[in-house]
PDB file of C-alpha atoms in Angstrom:
ATOM      1  CA  MET M  25      65.524  73.647 114.743  1.00 53.00           C
ATOM      2  CA  GLN M  26      65.789  73.069 118.453  1.00 51.00           C
ATOM      3  CA  ASN M  27      70.027  72.555 117.776  1.00 57.00           C
ATOM      4  CA  VAL M  28      69.556  76.034 115.837  1.00 56.00           C
ATOM      5  CA  LYS M  29      68.353  77.833 118.722  1.00 57.00           C
ATOM      6  CA  LYS M  30      70.071  76.606 121.151  1.00 56.00           C
ATOM      7  CA  ILE M  31      73.267  78.588 119.450  1.00 62.00           C
ATOM      8  CA  ASN M  32      71.128  81.483 118.513  1.00 65.00           C
ATOM      9  CA  GLN M  33      70.794  82.154 122.372  1.00 67.00           C
ATOM     10  CA  VAL M  34      72.221  85.896 122.393  1.00 73.00           C
ATOM     11  CA  THR M  35      69.652  88.448 121.703  1.00 79.00           C
ATOM     12  CA  TYR M  36      70.232  91.753 119.674  1.00 83.00           C
ATOM     13  CA  SER M  37      69.995  93.861 122.149  1.00 87.00           C
ATOM     14  CA  LYS M  38      72.585  92.095 123.804  1.00 88.00           C
ATOM     15  CA  ILE M  39      74.712  91.616 121.092  1.00 89.00           C
ATOM     16  CA  PHE M  40      74.447  95.665 120.272  1.00 91.00           C
ATOM     17  CA  PHE M  41      75.460  96.807 123.307  1.00 93.00           C
ATOM     18  CA  TYR M  42      78.480  93.714 123.157  1.00 92.00           C
ATOM     19  CA  PHE M  43      79.709  95.627 120.275  1.00 94.00           C
ATOM     20  CA  LEU M  44      79.340  98.901 121.639  1.00 96.00           C
ATOM     21  CA  ILE M  45      81.229  97.614 125.066  1.00 95.00           C
ATOM     22  CA  CYS M  46      83.677  96.624 122.340  1.00 95.00           C
ATOM     23  CA  PHE M  47      83.331  99.418 120.575  1.00 96.00           C
ATOM     24  CA  ALA M  48      84.852 101.373 123.468  1.00 96.00           C
ATOM     25  CA  VAL M  49      87.688  99.671 125.067  1.00 96.00           C
ATOM     26  CA  SER M  50      89.851  98.804 121.641  1.00 95.00           C
ATOM     27  CA  VAL M  51      89.283 102.705 120.878  1.00 94.00           C
ATOM     28  CA  SER M  52      90.722 103.225 124.396  1.00 94.00           C
ATOM     29  CA  ILE M  53      93.144 100.815 124.194  1.00 94.00           C
ATOM     30  CA  ILE M  54      93.942 102.485 121.000  1.00 92.00           C
ATOM     31  CA  PHE M  55      94.663 105.396 122.100  1.00 89.00           C
ATOM     32  CA  PHE M  56      96.569 105.237 125.107  1.00 89.00           C
ATOM     33  CA  SER M  57      99.106 102.915 122.699  1.00 89.00           C
ATOM     34  CA  LEU M  58      99.719 105.627 120.690  1.00 85.00           C
ATOM     35  CA  SER M  59     101.622 107.735 124.293  1.00 82.00           C
ATOM     36  CA  PHE M  60     104.005 104.663 124.802  1.00 80.00           C
ATOM     37  CA  GLY M  61     107.020 103.830 122.957  1.00 73.00           C
ATOM     38  CA  GLY M  62     110.512 105.158 122.547  1.00 69.00           C
ATOM     39  CA  LYS M  63     109.390 108.244 124.005  1.00 75.00           C
ATOM     40  CA  PHE M  64     106.015 108.921 126.603  1.00 71.00           C
ATOM     41  CA  ILE M  65     103.610 111.361 124.203  1.00 73.00           C
ATOM     42  CA  ASN M  66     101.422 113.740 125.891  1.00 72.00           C
ATOM     43  CA  PRO M  67      98.166 112.427 124.627  1.00 67.00           C
ATOM     44  CA  PHE M  68      96.750 116.061 124.278  1.00 67.00           C
ATOM     45  CA  ASP M  69      99.719 116.599 122.462  1.00 66.00           C
ATOM     46  CA  PHE M  70      99.329 114.518 119.887  1.00 64.00           C
ATOM     47  CA  PHE M  71      98.149 116.010 116.763  1.00 64.00           C
ATOM     48  CA  ALA M  72     100.404 118.776 117.518  1.00 62.00           C
ATOM     49  CA  PHE M  73     101.300 120.315 114.246  1.00 49.00           C
ATOM     50  CA  GLU M  74     105.320 120.124 115.345  1.00 53.00           C
ATOM     51  CA  ASN M  75     105.048 115.839 116.183  1.00 60.00           C
ATOM     52  CA  SER M  76     105.738 114.105 113.514  1.00 67.00           C
ATOM     53  CA  VAL M  77     106.893 111.155 115.345  1.00 67.00           C
ATOM     54  CA  PHE M  78     102.588 110.854 115.930  1.00 67.00           C
ATOM     55  CA  MET M  79     101.316 111.545 112.317  1.00 70.00           C
ATOM     56  CA  SER M  80     104.321 109.104 110.683  1.00 74.00           C
ATOM     57  CA  LEU M  81     105.436 106.731 112.984  1.00 79.00           C
ATOM     58  CA  ARG M  82     103.119 105.648 115.813  1.00 83.00           C
ATOM     59  CA  LEU M  83      99.611 106.151 114.381  1.00 87.00           C
ATOM     60  CA  PRO M  84     100.288 104.422 111.396  1.00 91.00           C
ATOM     61  CA  ARG M  85     101.959 101.578 113.715  1.00 90.00           C
ATOM     62  CA  VAL M  86      99.394 101.188 115.894  1.00 93.00           C
ATOM     63  CA  LEU M  87      96.626 101.375 113.749  1.00 94.00           C
ATOM     64  CA  ALA M  88      98.018  98.552 111.116  1.00 93.00           C
ATOM     65  CA  ASP M  89      98.330  96.746 113.912  1.00 93.00           C
ATOM     66  CA  PHE M  90      94.231  97.188 115.055  1.00 96.00           C
ATOM     67  CA  MET M  91      93.605  96.195 111.184  1.00 95.00           C
ATOM     68  CA  VAL M  92      95.299  92.809 110.911  1.00 94.00           C
ATOM     69  CA  GLY M  93      94.901  91.674 114.004  1.00 95.00           C
ATOM     70  CA  ALA M  94      91.282  92.910 113.557  1.00 96.00           C
ATOM     71  CA  GLY M  95      90.837  90.934 110.400  1.00 95.00           C
ATOM     72  CA  LEU M  96      92.774  87.592 110.869  1.00 94.00           C
ATOM     73  CA  SER M  97      91.155  86.746 114.039  1.00 95.00           C
ATOM     74  CA  ILE M  98      87.821  87.496 111.624  1.00 96.00           C
ATOM     75  CA  VAL M  99      88.641  85.253 108.773  1.00 94.00           C
ATOM     76  CA  GLY M 100      89.928  82.615 111.919  1.00 93.00           C
ATOM     77  CA  CYS M 101      87.066  82.699 113.058  1.00 94.00           C
ATOM     78  CA  SER M 102      84.682  81.632 110.129  1.00 94.00           C
ATOM     79  CA  PHE M 103      87.536  79.364 108.224  1.00 91.00           C
ATOM     80  CA  GLN M 104      87.825  76.837 112.034  1.00 90.00           C
ATOM     81  CA  THR M 105      84.143  77.074 111.200  1.00 91.00           C
ATOM     82  CA  PHE M 106      83.721  76.605 107.278  1.00 89.00           C
ATOM     83  CA  PHE M 107      86.824  73.718 107.359  1.00 87.00           C
ATOM     84  CA  ARG M 108      85.526  72.079 110.464  1.00 85.00           C
ATOM     85  CA  ASN M 109      89.228  72.368 112.173  1.00 81.00           C
ATOM     86  CA  PRO M 110      90.159  74.157 115.289  1.00 81.00           C
ATOM     87  CA  LEU M 111      93.595  75.048 113.542  1.00 78.00           C
ATOM     88  CA  ALA M 112      93.142  76.932 110.740  1.00 81.00           C
ATOM     89  CA  ASP M 113      94.248  80.117 109.947  1.00 82.00           C
ATOM     90  CA  PRO M 114      93.884  82.947 107.344  1.00 82.00           C
ATOM     91  CA  PHE M 115      97.117  81.054 106.208  1.00 83.00           C
ATOM     92  CA  ILE M 116      95.990  77.586 105.673  1.00 82.00           C
ATOM     93  CA  LEU M 117      95.068  78.560 101.745  1.00 83.00           C
ATOM     94  CA  GLY M 118      98.209  79.584 100.478  1.00 85.00           C
ATOM     95  CA  ILE M 119      97.839  82.858 100.424  1.00 84.00           C
ATOM     96  CA  ALA M 120     100.164  84.008 102.822  1.00 81.00           C
ATOM     97  CA  GLY M 121     102.763  82.483 100.858  1.00 84.00           C
ATOM     98  CA  ALA M 122     101.722  84.594  97.777  1.00 87.00           C
ATOM     99  CA  ALA M 123     102.023  88.021  99.188  1.00 83.00           C
ATOM    100  CA  ALA M 124     105.652  86.166  99.824  1.00 82.00           C
ATOM    101  CA  VAL M 125     106.483  85.577  96.566  1.00 85.00           C
ATOM    102  CA  GLY M 126     105.650  89.079  95.582  1.00 84.00           C
ATOM    103  CA  VAL M 127     108.219  90.472  97.764  1.00 80.00           C
ATOM    104  CA  ALA M 128     110.761  88.601  96.918  1.00 81.00           C
ATOM    105  CA  PHE M 129     110.013  88.748  93.216  1.00 82.00           C
ATOM    106  CA  SER M 130     110.388  92.491  93.408  1.00 81.00           C
ATOM    107  CA  LEU M 131     113.265  92.203  95.589  1.00 76.00           C
ATOM    108  CA  PHE M 132     114.782  89.768  93.196  1.00 78.00           C
ATOM    109  CA  LEU M 133     113.476  92.464  89.784  1.00 80.00           C
ATOM    110  CA  GLY M 134     114.608  95.366  92.442  1.00 73.00           C
ATOM    111  CA  VAL M 135     111.594  97.391  92.722  1.00 71.00           C
ATOM    112  CA  SER M 136     112.161 100.133  94.610  1.00 62.00           C
ATOM    113  CA  GLY M 137     109.592 101.085  97.830  1.00 65.00           C
ATOM    114  CA  PHE M 138     107.826 100.227  99.270  1.00 67.00           C
ATOM    115  CA  ILE M 139     104.402 101.082  97.661  1.00 73.00           C
ATOM    116  CA  PRO M 140     105.607  98.876  94.725  1.00 79.00           C
ATOM    117  CA  THR M 141     106.497  95.952  96.518  1.00 76.00           C
ATOM    118  CA  GLN M 142     103.345  96.060  98.185  1.00 79.00           C
ATOM    119  CA  ILE M 143     101.009  96.525  94.845  1.00 83.00           C
ATOM    120  CA  LEU M 144     103.534  93.543  93.442  1.00 84.00           C
ATOM    121  CA  SER M 145     102.798  91.186  96.560  1.00 83.00           C
ATOM    122  CA  LEU M 146      99.178  91.938  96.640  1.00 85.00           C
ATOM    123  CA  SER M 147      98.454  90.666  93.382  1.00 88.00           C
ATOM    124  CA  PHE M 148     100.602  87.991  93.906  1.00 88.00           C
ATOM    125  CA  ALA M 149      97.828  86.839  96.623  1.00 87.00           C
ATOM    126  CA  LEU M 150      94.381  88.195  94.805  1.00 88.00           C
ATOM    127  CA  VAL M 151      95.813  85.704  91.551  1.00 90.00           C
ATOM    128  CA  THR M 152      96.256  83.485  94.475  1.00 89.00           C
ATOM    129  CA  ILE M 153      93.180  83.106  95.485  1.00 86.00           C
ATOM    130  CA  PHE M 154      90.796  82.463  92.364  1.00 88.00           C
ATOM    131  CA  PHE M 155      93.306  79.547  91.349  1.00 89.00           C
ATOM    132  CA  VAL M 156      92.918  78.051  94.914  1.00 87.00           C
ATOM    133  CA  TYR M 157      88.782  77.967  94.248  1.00 85.00           C
ATOM    134  CA  TRP M 158      89.567  77.110  90.328  1.00 88.00           C
ATOM    135  CA  ALA M 159      91.469  74.453  91.663  1.00 86.00           C
ATOM    136  CA  ALA M 160      89.677  73.474  93.774  1.00 81.00           C
ATOM    137  CA  GLY M 161      86.793  72.477  91.329  1.00 78.00           C
ATOM    138  CA  GLY M 162      85.008  75.949  91.017  1.00 71.00           C
ATOM    139  CA  LEU M 163      82.119  76.600  91.150  1.00 66.00           C
ATOM    140  CA  SER M 164      80.737  73.487  90.853  1.00 69.00           C
ATOM    141  CA  SER M 165      82.833  71.093  92.924  1.00 71.00           C
ATOM    142  CA  VAL M 166      84.251  73.462  95.606  1.00 72.00           C
ATOM    143  CA  THR M 167      84.028  71.865  98.524  1.00 75.00           C
ATOM    144  CA  ALA M 168      85.611  73.186 102.232  1.00 75.00           C
ATOM    145  CA  ASN M 169      88.416  69.120 101.890  1.00 79.00           C
ATOM    146  CA  SER M 170      89.271  70.298  98.610  1.00 84.00           C
ATOM    147  CA  LEU M 171      90.211  74.094  99.341  1.00 84.00           C
ATOM    148  CA  ILE M 172      93.027  73.031 102.251  1.00 84.00           C
ATOM    149  CA  LEU M 173      94.259  69.843  99.427  1.00 86.00           C
ATOM    150  CA  VAL M 174      94.888  72.626  97.203  1.00 88.00           C
ATOM    151  CA  GLY M 175      96.050  75.036  99.824  1.00 86.00           C
ATOM    152  CA  VAL M 176      98.564  73.369 101.538  1.00 85.00           C
ATOM    153  CA  GLY M 177     100.035  72.538  97.939  1.00 88.00           C
ATOM    154  CA  LEU M 178     100.508  75.206  97.113  1.00 89.00           C
ATOM    155  CA  ASN M 179     102.122  76.481 100.829  1.00 86.00           C
ATOM    156  CA  PHE M 180     104.879  74.090 100.068  1.00 87.00           C
ATOM    157  CA  PHE M 181     105.215  75.531  96.381  1.00 90.00           C
ATOM    158  CA  PHE M 182     105.808  78.823  97.407  1.00 87.00           C
ATOM    159  CA  THR M 183     108.414  77.522 100.366  1.00 84.00           C
ATOM    160  CA  SER M 184     110.538  76.531  97.542  1.00 88.00           C
ATOM    161  CA  ILE M 185     110.498  79.933  95.526  1.00 87.00           C
ATOM    162  CA  ILE M 186     111.487  81.581  98.286  1.00 83.00           C
ATOM    163  CA  THR M 187     113.729  79.342  98.882  1.00 82.00           C
ATOM    164  CA  PHE M 188     115.154  79.742  96.086  1.00 83.00           C
ATOM    165  CA  PHE M 189     115.199  83.199  96.548  1.00 79.00           C
ATOM    166  CA  ASN M 190     116.689  83.385  99.903  1.00 77.00           C
ATOM    167  CA  SER M 191     119.326  81.232  97.678  1.00 79.00           C
ATOM    168  CA  VAL M 192     120.305  84.499  94.515  1.00 77.00           C
ATOM    169  CA  LEU M 193     119.397  87.264  96.098  1.00 71.00           C
ATOM    170  CA  SER M 194     122.188  88.952  98.024  1.00 71.00           C
ATOM    171  CA  GLU M 195     122.471  88.625 101.340  1.00 72.00           C
ATOM    172  CA  SER M 196     120.755  92.708 102.202  1.00 69.00           C
ATOM    173  CA  PHE M 197     117.583  91.463 100.363  1.00 72.00           C
ATOM    174  CA  THR M 198     117.123  87.932 102.525  1.00 74.00           C
ATOM    175  CA  LYS M 199     117.359  89.839 105.852  1.00 74.00           C
ATOM    176  CA  ASP M 200     114.633  92.596 104.571  1.00 72.00           C
ATOM    177  CA  LEU M 201     112.703  89.562 103.003  1.00 75.00           C
ATOM    178  CA  LEU M 202     113.043  87.590 106.399  1.00 76.00           C
ATOM    179  CA  MET M 203     112.003  90.826 107.311  1.00 75.00           C
ATOM    180  CA  TRP M 204     108.663  91.423 105.864  1.00 74.00           C
ATOM    181  CA  TYR M 205     107.523  87.568 105.943  1.00 75.00           C
ATOM    182  CA  LEU M 206     108.898  87.667 110.514  1.00 78.00           C
ATOM    183  CA  GLY M 207     105.867  90.468 109.931  1.00 80.00           C
ATOM    184  CA  SER M 208     106.375  94.020 111.007  1.00 79.00           C
ATOM    185  CA  THR M 209     104.113  97.235 111.187  1.00 80.00           C
ATOM    186  CA  VAL M 210     107.192  99.069 111.102  1.00 79.00           C
ATOM    187  CA  PHE M 211     107.164 102.646 108.644  1.00 76.00           C
ATOM    188  CA  LEU M 212     103.839 102.350 107.333  1.00 84.00           C
ATOM    189  CA  ASP M 213     102.690 105.271 105.441  1.00 85.00           C
ATOM    190  CA  LEU M 214      99.641 106.709 107.041  1.00 87.00           C
ATOM    191  CA  ASN M 215      97.008 106.650 104.406  1.00 88.00           C
ATOM    192  CA  ILE M 216      97.630 103.366 102.802  1.00 89.00           C
ATOM    193  CA  VAL M 217      97.217 102.161 106.528  1.00 92.00           C
ATOM    194  CA  ILE M 218      93.079 104.106 106.604  1.00 92.00           C
ATOM    195  CA  LEU M 219      92.011 103.658 103.330  1.00 92.00           C
ATOM    196  CA  SER M 220      93.310  99.282 104.075  1.00 91.00           C
ATOM    197  CA  LEU M 221      91.351  99.257 106.874  1.00 94.00           C
ATOM    198  CA  LEU M 222      88.275 100.456 105.288  1.00 95.00           C
ATOM    199  CA  ILE M 223      88.791  97.589 103.363  1.00 94.00           C
ATOM    200  CA  VAL M 224      89.079  95.508 105.554  1.00 95.00           C
ATOM    201  CA  ILE M 225      86.076  96.720 108.306  1.00 96.00           C
ATOM    202  CA  VAL M 226      84.065  96.919 104.785  1.00 96.00           C
ATOM    203  CA  LEU M 227      84.705  92.146 103.924  1.00 95.00           C
ATOM    204  CA  SER M 228      84.878  91.977 107.950  1.00 96.00           C
ATOM    205  CA  ALA M 229      80.619  93.472 107.316  1.00 96.00           C
ATOM    206  CA  VAL M 230      80.100  90.963 104.633  1.00 96.00           C
ATOM    207  CA  LEU M 231      81.838  88.400 106.499  1.00 96.00           C
ATOM    208  CA  TYR M 232      79.485  89.477 109.409  1.00 95.00           C
ATOM    209  CA  MET M 233      76.334  88.826 107.764  1.00 95.00           C
ATOM    210  CA  GLN M 234      77.627  85.229 107.023  1.00 94.00           C
ATOM    211  CA  SER M 235      77.274  83.942 110.322  1.00 91.00           C
ATOM    212  CA  GLY M 236      73.693  82.842 111.397  1.00 90.00           C
ATOM    213  CA  LYS M 237      74.509  80.981 108.260  1.00 91.00           C
ATOM    214  CA  LEU M 238      77.738  79.596 109.705  1.00 92.00           C
ATOM    215  CA  ASN M 239      75.063  78.849 113.169  1.00 90.00           C
ATOM    216  CA  VAL M 240      73.715  76.495 110.507  1.00 90.00           C
ATOM    217  CA  TYR M 241      76.696  75.066 109.026  1.00 90.00           C
ATOM    218  CA  LEU M 242      77.917  74.182 112.758  1.00 87.00           C
ATOM    219  CA  LEU M 243      75.197  71.421 112.898  1.00 84.00           C
ATOM    220  CA  GLY M 244      76.477  69.632 109.547  1.00 83.00           C
ATOM    221  CA  GLU M 245      76.400  70.779 106.108  1.00 82.00           C
ATOM    222  CA  SER M 246      73.055  67.977 105.616  1.00 84.00           C
ATOM    223  CA  PHE M 247      71.303  70.569 107.820  1.00 84.00           C
ATOM    224  CA  ALA M 248      72.310  73.952 106.277  1.00 84.00           C
ATOM    225  CA  VAL M 249      71.211  72.222 102.874  1.00 84.00           C
ATOM    226  CA  ASN M 250      68.113  71.257 104.368  1.00 85.00           C
ATOM    227  CA  SER M 251      67.342  74.928 105.902  1.00 82.00           C
ATOM    228  CA  GLY M 252      68.035  76.067 102.752  1.00 84.00           C
ATOM    229  CA  ILE M 253      71.435  77.955 102.662  1.00 87.00           C
ATOM    230  CA  SER M 254      72.904  77.645  98.843  1.00 86.00           C
ATOM    231  CA  ILE M 255      76.291  75.964 100.258  1.00 85.00           C
ATOM    232  CA  LYS M 256      77.965  76.716  97.169  1.00 84.00           C
ATOM    233  CA  GLN M 257      76.898  80.444  97.500  1.00 88.00           C
ATOM    234  CA  PHE M 258      77.885  80.586 100.945  1.00 90.00           C
ATOM    235  CA  SER M 259      81.619  79.289 100.385  1.00 86.00           C
ATOM    236  CA  LEU M 260      82.139  81.466  97.709  1.00 88.00           C
ATOM    237  CA  ILE M 261      81.663  84.504 100.403  1.00 92.00           C
ATOM    238  CA  ILE M 262      83.503  82.922 103.254  1.00 92.00           C
ATOM    239  CA  TYR M 263      86.271  81.474 101.046  1.00 88.00           C
ATOM    240  CA  ILE M 264      86.736  84.687  99.000  1.00 90.00           C
ATOM    241  CA  THR M 265      85.758  87.761 101.591  1.00 93.00           C
ATOM    242  CA  GLY M 266      87.880  86.068 104.338  1.00 91.00           C
ATOM    243  CA  SER M 267      90.501  85.363 101.138  1.00 88.00           C
ATOM    244  CA  LEU M 268      90.670  89.218 100.765  1.00 90.00           C
ATOM    245  CA  ILE M 269      90.517  90.500 104.533  1.00 92.00           C
ATOM    246  CA  THR M 270      94.109  88.172 104.723  1.00 90.00           C
ATOM    247  CA  SER M 271      95.220  89.367 101.346  1.00 87.00           C
ATOM    248  CA  VAL M 272      95.171  92.903 102.478  1.00 89.00           C
ATOM    249  CA  SER M 273      96.962  92.149 105.804  1.00 89.00           C
ATOM    250  CA  VAL M 274      99.692  90.103 105.265  1.00 86.00           C
ATOM    251  CA  ALA M 275     100.588  92.687 101.444  1.00 83.00           C
ATOM    252  CA  LEU M 276     100.808  95.325 104.252  1.00 85.00           C
ATOM    253  CA  CYS M 277     102.381  93.246 107.177  1.00 85.00           C
ATOM    254  CA  GLY M 278     103.695  90.786 106.398  1.00 82.00           C
ATOM    255  CA  ALA M 279     102.997  87.303 108.104  1.00 82.00           C
ATOM    256  CA  ILE M 280     101.900  87.495 111.638  1.00 87.00           C
ATOM    257  CA  GLY M 281     100.353  84.121 112.227  1.00 83.00           C
ATOM    258  CA  PHE M 282      98.338  82.072 114.800  1.00 86.00           C
ATOM    259  CA  VAL M 283      96.624  85.157 115.818  1.00 91.00           C
ATOM    260  CA  GLY M 284      93.720  83.339 113.996  1.00 89.00           C
ATOM    261  CA  ILE M 285      94.130  80.763 116.296  1.00 89.00           C
ATOM    262  CA  ILE M 286      94.248  82.058 119.205  1.00 90.00           C
ATOM    263  CA  ILE M 287      91.362  84.808 119.356  1.00 93.00           C
ATOM    264  CA  PRO M 288      88.844  83.483 118.132  1.00 93.00           C
ATOM    265  CA  HIS M 289      89.923  79.584 120.804  1.00 90.00           C
ATOM    266  CA  ILE M 290      89.497  82.036 124.148  1.00 90.00           C
ATOM    267  CA  VAL M 291      86.586  83.665 121.752  1.00 93.00           C
ATOM    268  CA  LYS M 292      84.508  80.253 121.955  1.00 90.00           C
ATOM    269  CA  ILE M 293      85.275  79.558 125.325  1.00 87.00           C
ATOM    270  CA  ILE M 294      84.492  82.963 127.177  1.00 88.00           C
ATOM    271  CA  ALA M 295      81.583  83.316 124.756  1.00 87.00           C
ATOM    272  CA  GLY M 296      80.180  80.400 124.181  1.00 83.00           C
ATOM    273  CA  LEU M 297      79.548  79.077 119.761  1.00 85.00           C
ATOM    274  CA  ASP M 298      77.198  81.614 118.852  1.00 89.00           C
ATOM    275  CA  HIS M 299      78.766  83.585 115.676  1.00 91.00           C
ATOM    276  CA  ARG M 300      76.955  86.684 116.265  1.00 92.00           C
ATOM    277  CA  LEU M 301      78.474  87.250 118.746  1.00 93.00           C
ATOM    278  CA  ASN M 302      81.430  85.933 118.097  1.00 94.00           C
ATOM    279  CA  MET M 303      82.451  87.501 115.238  1.00 95.00           C
ATOM    280  CA  ILE M 304      82.014  90.589 116.810  1.00 96.00           C
ATOM    281  CA  LEU M 305      84.438  89.764 119.718  1.00 96.00           C
ATOM    282  CA  CYS M 306      86.885  88.349 117.684  1.00 96.00           C
ATOM    283  CA  PHE M 307      87.167  91.953 115.363  1.00 97.00           C
ATOM    284  CA  PHE M 308      87.460  93.701 118.641  1.00 97.00           C
ATOM    285  CA  ALA M 309      89.553  91.714 120.839  1.00 96.00           C
ATOM    286  CA  GLY M 310      92.668  90.633 117.960  1.00 95.00           C
ATOM    287  CA  GLY M 311      92.606  93.868 116.520  1.00 96.00           C
ATOM    288  CA  SER M 312      93.740  95.360 121.141  1.00 96.00           C
ATOM    289  CA  PHE M 313      95.640  91.713 121.542  1.00 95.00           C
ATOM    290  CA  LEU M 314      98.336  92.912 118.202  1.00 95.00           C
ATOM    291  CA  VAL M 315      97.654  96.198 119.553  1.00 94.00           C
ATOM    292  CA  ILE M 316      98.684  96.223 123.422  1.00 94.00           C
ATOM    293  CA  ILE M 317     101.408  93.084 122.349  1.00 93.00           C
ATOM    294  CA  ASP M 318     102.820  95.394 120.059  1.00 90.00           C
ATOM    295  CA  THR M 319     102.565  98.097 122.162  1.00 90.00           C
ATOM    296  CA  PHE M 320     104.666  96.809 125.624  1.00 90.00           C
ATOM    297  CA  PHE M 321     107.400  95.202 123.203  1.00 88.00           C
ATOM    298  CA  LYS M 322     108.067  98.471 120.923  1.00 85.00           C
ATOM    299  CA  THR M 323     108.512 100.134 124.409  1.00 86.00           C
ATOM    300  CA  VAL M 324     110.268  97.546 126.897  1.00 85.00           C
ATOM    301  CA  PHE M 325     112.783  96.355 123.779  1.00 80.00           C
ATOM    302  CA  PHE M 326     113.478 100.312 122.468  1.00 78.00           C
ATOM    303  CA  PRO M 327     114.988 101.138 120.572  1.00 77.00           C
ATOM    304  CA  TYR M 328     115.261  97.248 119.022  1.00 78.00           C
ATOM    305  CA  GLU M 329     112.713  96.137 116.798  1.00 80.00           C
ATOM    306  CA  VAL M 330     111.091  92.928 117.506  1.00 82.00           C
ATOM    307  CA  PRO M 331     109.213  91.295 114.667  1.00 84.00           C
ATOM    308  CA  ILE M 332     105.667  91.313 115.024  1.00 87.00           C
ATOM    309  CA  GLY M 333     104.801  87.959 113.550  1.00 86.00           C
ATOM    310  CA  ALA M 334     107.989  86.734 115.639  1.00 85.00           C
ATOM    311  CA  VAL M 335     106.177  88.413 118.554  1.00 87.00           C
ATOM    312  CA  THR M 336     102.855  85.536 117.869  1.00 89.00           C
ATOM    313  CA  ALA M 337     104.673  82.325 117.459  1.00 86.00           C
ATOM    314  CA  ILE M 338     106.199  82.320 120.680  1.00 87.00           C
ATOM    315  CA  ILE M 339     103.012  82.838 121.984  1.00 86.00           C
ATOM    316  CA  GLY M 340     100.768  81.263 120.202  1.00 84.00           C
ATOM    317  CA  THR M 341     102.899  78.671 119.566  1.00 84.00           C
ATOM    318  CA  PRO M 342     102.326  76.886 122.908  1.00 85.00           C
ATOM    319  CA  PHE M 343      98.318  77.460 122.709  1.00 82.00           C
ATOM    320  CA  PHE M 344      98.441  75.468 118.859  1.00 78.00           C
ATOM    321  CA  ILE M 345     100.017  72.307 121.127  1.00 82.00           C
ATOM    322  CA  TYR M 346      97.319  72.561 123.880  1.00 79.00           C
ATOM    323  CA  ILE M 347      94.869  72.661 121.709  1.00 75.00           C
ATOM    324  CA  LEU M 348      96.546  70.371 118.861  1.00 72.00           C
ATOM    325  CA  ARG M 349      96.674  68.010 122.305  1.00 74.00           C
ATOM    326  CA  ARG M 350      93.116  68.270 123.496  1.00 70.00           C
ATOM    327  CA  ARG M 351      91.750  67.106 120.183  1.00 60.00           C
ATOM    328  CA  ILE M 352      93.836  63.695 120.549  1.00 52.00           C
TER     329      ILE M 352
END
């Protein structure tokens, strides 16, 4: 038990203090980022009735940035411990590929409108969640390694399907699919974004409730079993909750990669290994990170739209290689 105490060094009063600080900083970043874009908007004019730019474009975009960054970061933090792989991210299980196939399928069927496409994308992702769990052995024999193996296989399968759709769809549809796959938070409905944000917050809270068990699991599966943790129940909660957060994020904004790798590693370097603190820091740091870089690029490169997923890939690839080199 001494090993667990070494990880659980942060008191709950300090964790609550860090939560309040992170919450205040994140709200401030969101608030000030709403002013920037193609045109500067005075904060006192945010909720002016005639300011449709703010309500229809900027507010949904900034909230979506925060939601995706926060959700993918906390999932990445838990997945890296659960799969015992520092390169594990929320997309390792094929969820993003399934959502992309849902978008491609909607384009192939000629489905019009953002909401029907999003529903179809989310449906494909949800079906894949349960298929992966079933194929990996289900409640009887599922393991972290079996989940990864099934996920990797499905990623190849979904990539092949997307390649097929790219071959048969028209050029305009192919461009739409590419833009979605690169990840974008532009032109989103505010009501849908708020609903998605609330879902991600609730699921993140469920995931955070496993933080103490993740600390124990960090010391080895056998140690966790001897400590009284039900590995099957624990695995099911981590997998299902993390996958649902990923599904909601991807269905709304596309595949925005590397956030779930970069942020957890930076947080662990700064704050240590205690998941009770790390998962809070990952949530707020990931959300703020995506808000900041999207605000920067949409302001500097206006009137051009740079897919946020392309930006995170440019930033994340060198970091990914650095982590890989450290392991070698």
